[in-house]
Short mmCIF file of C-alpha atoms (C1' of nucleotides) in Angstrom, two decimals:
data_model
loop_
_atom_site.label_atom_id
_atom_site.label_comp_id
_atom_site.label_asym_id
_atom_site.label_seq_id
_atom_site.Cartn_x
_atom_site.Cartn_y
_atom_site.Cartn_z
CA UNK N 1184 129.11 88.52 91.60
CA UNK N 1185 130.53 88.19 95.17
CA UNK N 1186 128.23 88.32 97.99
CA UNK N 1187 129.36 91.74 99.04
CA UNK N 1188 126.21 93.56 98.11
CA UNK N 1189 123.21 91.38 97.57
CA UNK N 1190 120.71 94.17 95.87
CA UNK N 1191 117.25 92.89 96.69
CA UNK N 1192 116.94 89.86 99.16
CA UNK N 1193 113.22 90.29 98.79
CA UNK N 1194 112.07 90.16 102.49
CA UNK N 1195 114.32 91.74 104.96
CA UNK N 1196 112.64 94.52 106.44
CA UNK N 1197 112.79 93.33 109.85
CA UNK N 1198 114.42 95.41 112.16
CA UNK N 1199 112.35 95.61 115.40
CA UNK N 1200 113.09 92.11 116.41
CA UNK N 1201 116.35 90.63 117.19
CA UNK N 1202 117.49 87.50 114.95
CA UNK N 1203 115.93 84.92 117.79
CA UNK N 1204 115.12 86.99 120.57
CA UNK N 1205 112.28 89.51 121.58
CA UNK N 1206 113.53 93.11 122.33
CA UNK N 1207 109.85 94.10 121.83
CA UNK N 1208 108.20 96.36 124.15
CA UNK N 1209 105.62 93.99 126.47
CA UNK N 1210 102.40 93.79 124.78
CA UNK N 1211 103.99 93.92 121.47
CA UNK N 1212 105.69 90.75 121.80
CA UNK N 1213 102.97 88.57 119.63
CA UNK N 1214 102.81 91.46 116.65
CA UNK N 1215 106.58 91.40 116.60
CA UNK N 1216 106.49 87.55 116.07
CA UNK N 1217 104.08 87.53 113.50
CA UNK N 1218 106.09 90.36 111.62
CA UNK N 1219 108.78 88.09 111.62
CA UNK N 1220 106.94 85.61 109.47
CA UNK N 1221 105.03 88.49 107.13
CA UNK N 1222 108.69 90.01 106.54
CA UNK N 1223 109.75 86.42 105.21
CA UNK N 1224 106.76 85.29 103.50
CA UNK N 1225 104.86 88.60 102.91
CA UNK N 1226 106.45 89.12 99.68
CA UNK N 1227 104.21 89.09 96.69
CA UNK N 1228 104.91 85.56 95.35
CA UNK N 1229 106.00 83.48 98.51
CA UNK N 1230 102.58 82.39 99.51
CA UNK N 1231 102.07 81.40 95.91
CA UNK N 1232 105.21 79.51 95.52
CA UNK N 1233 104.73 78.02 98.79
CA UNK N 1234 101.24 76.64 98.09
CA UNK N 1235 102.40 75.19 94.92
CA UNK N 1236 105.44 73.65 96.27
CA UNK N 1237 103.27 72.19 99.13
CA UNK N 1238 101.34 69.65 96.67
CA UNK N 1239 104.76 67.96 95.55
CA UNK N 1240 107.95 68.78 93.96
CA UNK N 1241 107.93 71.18 91.33
CA UNK N 1242 110.35 72.40 88.45
CA UNK N 1243 111.31 76.06 87.85
CA UNK N 1244 109.42 76.03 84.51
CA UNK N 1245 106.38 74.60 86.10
CA UNK N 1246 106.41 77.35 88.79
CA UNK N 1247 106.61 80.11 86.23
CA UNK N 1248 103.30 78.57 84.65
CA UNK N 1249 101.91 77.62 87.88
CA UNK N 1250 102.19 81.15 89.54
CA UNK N 1251 101.28 82.77 86.50
CA UNK N 1252 102.20 86.50 86.35
CA UNK N 1253 105.41 86.37 88.10
CA UNK N 1254 108.68 87.19 86.40
CA UNK N 1255 111.77 85.03 86.16
CA UNK N 1256 113.81 87.49 88.14
CA UNK N 1257 110.93 87.31 91.10
CA UNK N 1258 110.56 83.69 91.05
CA UNK N 1259 114.39 83.09 91.27
CA UNK N 1260 114.68 85.80 94.00
CA UNK N 1261 111.59 84.41 96.13
CA UNK N 1262 112.92 80.58 95.42
CA UNK N 1263 116.42 81.40 97.02
CA UNK N 1264 114.73 83.44 99.95
CA UNK N 1265 112.25 80.48 100.69
CA UNK N 1266 115.21 78.13 100.31
CA UNK N 1267 117.47 80.44 102.52
CA UNK N 1268 115.08 80.36 105.31
CA UNK N 1269 114.63 76.59 105.24
CA UNK N 1270 111.31 76.46 103.60
CA UNK N 1271 112.21 74.94 100.23
CA UNK N 1272 114.70 72.25 99.59
CA UNK N 1273 116.34 72.79 96.24
CA UNK N 1274 117.34 69.49 94.45
CA UNK N 1275 119.74 69.77 91.28
CA UNK N 1276 119.70 67.00 88.88
CA UNK N 1277 122.80 67.13 86.51
CA UNK N 1278 120.99 65.76 83.46
CA UNK N 1279 121.44 67.02 79.90
CA UNK N 1280 118.79 69.73 80.22
CA UNK N 1281 119.37 70.93 83.55
CA UNK N 1282 116.68 69.72 85.97
CA UNK N 1283 115.82 71.57 89.45
CA UNK N 1284 113.12 70.70 91.72
CA UNK N 1285 111.82 72.37 94.52
CA UNK N 1286 110.25 70.81 97.48
CA UNK N 1287 108.38 72.13 100.46
CA UNK N 1288 110.24 71.14 103.97
CA UNK N 1289 108.20 70.04 106.89
CA UNK N 1290 108.29 73.49 108.28
CA UNK N 1291 106.68 75.05 104.94
CA UNK N 1292 103.90 72.49 104.98
CA UNK N 1293 103.05 73.53 108.70
CA UNK N 1294 103.07 77.22 107.63
CA UNK N 1295 100.74 76.09 104.97
CA UNK N 1296 98.17 74.50 107.72
CA UNK N 1297 98.61 77.89 109.57
CA UNK N 1298 97.72 79.81 106.36
CA UNK N 1299 94.35 78.49 105.93
CA UNK N 1300 93.63 80.04 109.12
CA UNK N 1301 93.98 83.43 107.43
CA UNK N 1302 92.13 82.24 104.34
CA UNK N 1303 89.13 81.13 106.32
CA UNK N 1304 89.40 84.52 107.79
CA UNK N 1305 89.33 86.26 104.67
CA UNK N 1306 86.64 84.01 103.17
CA UNK N 1307 84.46 84.96 105.99
CA UNK N 1308 85.06 88.81 106.00
CA UNK N 1309 85.73 89.29 102.28
CA UNK N 1310 82.38 91.24 101.54
CA UNK N 1311 82.05 92.53 104.88
CA UNK N 1312 85.58 94.08 103.98
CA UNK N 1313 84.64 95.30 100.77
CA UNK N 1314 81.40 96.87 101.97
CA UNK N 1315 83.24 98.90 104.71
CA UNK N 1316 85.86 99.94 101.92
CA UNK N 1317 82.81 101.30 99.74
CA UNK N 1318 81.18 102.96 102.49
CA UNK N 1319 84.04 104.62 103.78
CA UNK N 1320 85.32 105.92 100.14
CA UNK N 1321 81.71 107.21 99.53
CA UNK N 1322 81.41 108.77 102.59
CA UNK N 1323 85.15 110.71 101.89
CA UNK N 1324 84.58 110.99 98.42
CA UNK N 1325 81.12 112.59 98.12
CA UNK N 1326 81.19 114.74 101.18
CA UNK N 1327 83.97 117.03 99.52
CA UNK S 952 93.68 118.56 100.32
CA UNK S 953 91.00 117.07 98.02
CA UNK S 954 90.77 113.33 97.68
CA UNK S 955 91.52 113.63 94.03
CA UNK S 956 94.93 112.01 94.87
CA UNK S 957 95.54 109.56 97.54
CA UNK S 958 99.19 109.52 97.61
CA UNK S 959 100.03 106.51 99.65
CA UNK S 960 96.69 104.18 100.68
CA UNK S 961 99.42 101.90 102.58
CA UNK S 962 98.25 98.86 101.39
CA UNK S 963 96.52 98.27 97.97
CA UNK S 964 99.47 96.50 95.97
CA UNK S 965 96.62 93.52 95.11
CA UNK S 966 95.95 93.19 91.26
CA UNK S 967 95.90 89.40 90.69
CA UNK S 968 92.21 89.01 92.73
CA UNK S 969 89.23 90.86 91.79
CA UNK S 970 87.18 92.73 94.74
CA UNK S 971 85.24 89.83 95.67
CA UNK S 972 85.70 87.17 92.85
CA UNK S 973 88.58 84.59 92.45
CA UNK S 974 90.09 85.07 88.87
CA UNK S 975 93.09 82.97 90.16
CA UNK S 976 94.55 80.14 88.02
CA UNK S 977 93.22 76.94 89.69
CA UNK S 978 95.30 75.83 92.68
CA UNK S 979 96.30 79.20 93.53
CA UNK S 980 93.07 80.08 94.62
CA UNK S 981 94.15 79.73 98.26
CA UNK S 982 97.26 81.69 97.61
CA UNK S 983 95.36 84.74 96.12
CA UNK S 984 93.11 84.84 99.25
CA UNK S 985 95.75 84.91 101.68
CA UNK S 986 97.27 87.71 99.69
CA UNK S 987 94.11 89.74 99.97
CA UNK S 988 94.68 89.49 103.64
CA UNK S 989 98.51 90.40 103.47
CA UNK S 990 97.98 93.25 101.08
CA UNK S 991 95.66 94.60 103.75
CA UNK S 992 97.30 93.76 107.14
CA UNK S 993 100.73 93.19 105.80
CA UNK S 994 102.00 96.55 106.48
CA UNK S 995 104.89 97.22 108.53
CA UNK S 996 102.55 98.67 111.45
CA UNK S 997 99.16 97.48 110.93
CA UNK S 998 99.41 94.14 112.86
CA UNK S 999 101.09 95.99 115.90
CA UNK S 1000 98.25 98.42 115.91
CA UNK S 1001 95.66 96.04 115.77
CA UNK S 1002 97.33 93.69 118.66
CA UNK S 1003 97.36 97.15 120.60
CA UNK S 1004 93.68 98.03 119.92
CA UNK S 1005 92.34 94.22 120.39
CA UNK S 1006 93.05 94.64 123.95
CA UNK S 1007 90.28 97.99 124.42
CA UNK S 1008 90.13 101.16 122.91
CA UNK S 1009 93.09 103.15 122.70
CA UNK S 1010 94.19 106.46 121.74
CA UNK S 1011 96.35 108.18 119.17
CA UNK S 1012 99.11 109.15 121.69
CA UNK S 1013 98.68 106.01 123.52
CA UNK S 1014 99.34 103.90 120.27
CA UNK S 1015 102.22 106.22 119.18
CA UNK S 1016 103.62 105.15 122.81
CA UNK S 1017 102.84 101.44 122.44
CA UNK S 1018 103.43 100.92 118.85
CA UNK S 1019 106.85 102.54 119.60
CA UNK S 1020 108.99 103.14 116.20
CA UNK S 1021 106.10 104.18 114.21
CA UNK S 1022 106.23 107.78 112.98
CA UNK S 1023 102.98 109.90 113.27
CA UNK S 1024 102.66 109.63 109.70
CA UNK S 1025 102.35 106.00 109.33
CA UNK S 1026 100.45 105.78 112.23
CA UNK S 1027 97.67 108.14 110.79
CA UNK S 1028 97.94 106.18 107.60
CA UNK S 1029 97.87 102.69 108.87
CA UNK S 1030 95.04 103.72 111.15
CA UNK S 1031 92.93 105.41 108.09
CA UNK S 1032 93.42 101.91 105.96
CA UNK S 1033 92.18 99.79 108.99
CA UNK S 1034 89.29 101.87 109.41
CA UNK S 1035 88.72 101.98 105.92
CA UNK S 1036 88.66 97.83 105.95
CA UNK S 1037 86.19 97.71 109.03
CA UNK S 1038 88.72 96.43 111.06
CA UNK S 1039 88.85 99.76 113.30
CA UNK S 1040 85.98 101.93 114.60
CA UNK S 1041 87.20 105.60 115.19
CA UNK S 1042 85.42 107.57 117.84
CA UNK S 1043 85.76 111.29 118.17
CA UNK S 1044 85.13 112.80 121.68
CA UNK S 1045 84.55 116.70 120.83
CA UNK S 1046 86.12 117.67 124.18
CA UNK S 1047 88.28 120.83 124.61
CA UNK S 1048 91.60 118.78 124.08
CA UNK S 1049 90.44 116.38 121.31
CA UNK S 1050 90.14 112.72 122.35
CA UNK S 1051 90.03 110.06 119.59
CA UNK S 1052 89.87 106.61 120.49
CA UNK S 1053 90.25 103.38 118.05
CA UNK S 1054 88.38 100.13 118.75
CA UNK S 1055 88.63 97.04 117.11
CA UNK S 1056 85.76 95.56 115.36
CA UNK S 1057 84.79 91.97 116.07
CA UNK S 1058 86.33 91.36 112.45
CA UNK S 1059 89.48 92.57 113.82
CA UNK S 1060 89.63 90.50 116.72
CA UNK S 1061 88.89 87.16 114.57
CA UNK S 1062 91.62 88.09 112.63
CA UNK S 1063 93.79 88.37 115.82
CA UNK S 1064 92.80 84.76 116.43
CA UNK S 1065 93.95 83.53 113.10
CA UNK S 1066 97.43 85.82 114.01
CA UNK S 1067 98.16 83.34 116.69
CA UNK S 1068 98.37 80.38 114.53
CA UNK S 1069 101.16 82.39 112.66
CA UNK S 1070 102.66 83.36 115.90
CA UNK S 1071 102.74 79.78 116.85
CA UNK S 1072 104.43 78.78 113.98
CA UNK S 1073 107.03 81.43 114.05
CA UNK S 1074 107.93 80.71 117.56
CA UNK S 1075 108.00 77.01 116.91
CA UNK S 1076 110.35 77.22 114.02
CA UNK S 1077 112.13 80.31 114.86
CA UNK S 1078 115.61 79.12 115.81
CA UNK S 1079 115.25 76.44 112.89
CA UNK S 1080 114.80 79.30 110.56
CA UNK S 1081 117.81 81.40 111.75
CA UNK S 1082 119.87 78.00 111.47
CA UNK S 1083 118.93 77.85 107.90
CA UNK S 1084 119.64 81.22 107.37
CA UNK S 1085 123.28 80.99 108.97
CA UNK S 1086 124.10 77.72 106.89
CA UNK S 1087 122.83 78.85 103.73
CA UNK S 1088 124.67 82.35 103.97
CA UNK S 1089 128.20 80.49 105.29
CA UNK S 1090 127.77 78.32 102.39
CA UNK S 1091 127.16 81.09 99.59
CA UNK S 1092 129.37 83.33 101.46
CA UNK S 1093 132.58 81.14 102.09
CA UNK S 1094 132.50 78.93 98.92
CA UNK S 1095 133.32 82.52 96.99
"C1'" DC W 756 116.33 74.46 80.97
"C1'" DC W 757 117.48 77.39 84.81
"C1'" DG W 758 118.95 80.98 85.66
"C1'" DT W 759 121.61 86.45 86.44
"C1'" DA W 760 122.60 91.26 85.29
"C1'" DT W 761 121.08 95.76 84.54
"C1'" DC W 762 117.83 99.17 83.88
"C1'" DC W 763 113.85 101.32 85.76
"C1'" DG W 764 109.57 102.91 87.86
"C1'" DT W 765 106.47 102.81 91.86
"C1'" DA W 766 105.27 102.80 96.58
"C1'" DA W 767 106.22 101.92 101.34
"C1'" DG W 768 107.83 104.03 104.78
"C1'" DG W 769 111.09 107.92 107.68
"C1'" DA W 770 112.05 113.07 109.25
"C1'" DT W 771 110.53 117.29 109.80
"C1'" DA W 772 107.56 121.23 110.25
"C1'" DC W 773 103.38 123.04 110.47
"C1'" DT W 774 97.85 123.23 112.45
"C1'" DG W 775 92.93 123.15 114.26
"C1'" DC R 1387 95.82 115.85 121.40
"C1'" DA R 1388 95.55 114.40 116.79
"C1'" DG R 1389 96.44 114.93 112.86
"C1'" DT R 1390 98.55 116.97 107.59
"C1'" DA R 1391 101.70 118.39 104.34
"C1'" DT R 1392 106.34 117.94 102.18
"C1'" DC R 1393 110.57 116.13 101.11
"C1'" DC R 1394 113.43 112.12 100.63
"C1'" DT R 1395 115.49 107.31 100.67
"C1'" DT R 1396 115.26 102.69 100.00
"C1'" DA R 1397 113.17 98.28 98.93
"C1'" DC R 1398 109.89 95.87 95.77
"C1'" DG R 1399 109.02 94.36 91.68
"C1'" DG R 1400 108.61 94.35 86.48
"C1'" DA R 1401 111.09 94.38 81.43
"C1'" DT R 1402 114.61 92.94 78.88
"C1'" DA R 1403 118.80 90.90 77.66
"C1'" DC R 1404 122.32 87.69 78.43
"C1'" DG R 1405 124.89 83.27 79.98
"C1'" DG R 1406 125.76 78.10 81.43
#
DNA sequence: CCGTATCCGTAAGGATACTG
DNA sequence: CAGTATCCTTACGGATACGG
């Protein structure tokens, strides 16, 4: 396969922000920047992989087991994107049974740190959100 | 339209986590929780709307202008989901020209706080990531 | 063991037209 | 002004089979 057409590069939905500039409407700059991150690691599996790799080098098959639910295809795809963005480092050991290890880069480790803020938020308001949802759904569902 | 079939509720791709529990593999609990958040506000427009609404009550048309690029359809859809999750409050003023205002709830304001950690991360590593991308693409693009 | 290629379903999102 | 409804395109992601 050539590189002329890469079907699904997993996370490249960004189009409002330039590659390294901020052509966003004033007041939207922050939202725009956050979107950049989400377009990168907002995929279904990126975070799971990042978390696993943040605890030390992991092998392909190990990730397949640890992330659990991920398909080979998505694992490879997400891995490539993470590597491409410099969040993971890929080391190939040319042994008889191939051995590939993925390691989180310092950048990825910092991201992991930033994610705990999100986790914390989710933990705190998890029930409140579920409650709001239930209330909303009941109101709209029963009223008709 | 009844509510029997809601075509696209914008963000409900989560399936690995229970509604309020954590049936995740050990070591993945954190990733799972973060996914919950992203499944909620990971949409293309959620953050932009949230940021705009976090600075005070906004009207529908004003959002349409401020978010810029969003379609009427997606604005409505995202608004509904945000309201459903208790992140926005919708106030209808029964005036002659209808006037609807959206206000960020305290929960949303807290999220906004958590997002700055992400923004900060993105700002710091923006160029490094772009660089990594370019390097990766050149290596794979030229070698073939 | 570590991937790739192909096929296919679903769902997010855009364009456009119409309405209370 | 503040939405809805309908159509359509694309991107995400799953299943499966094959290859170094």
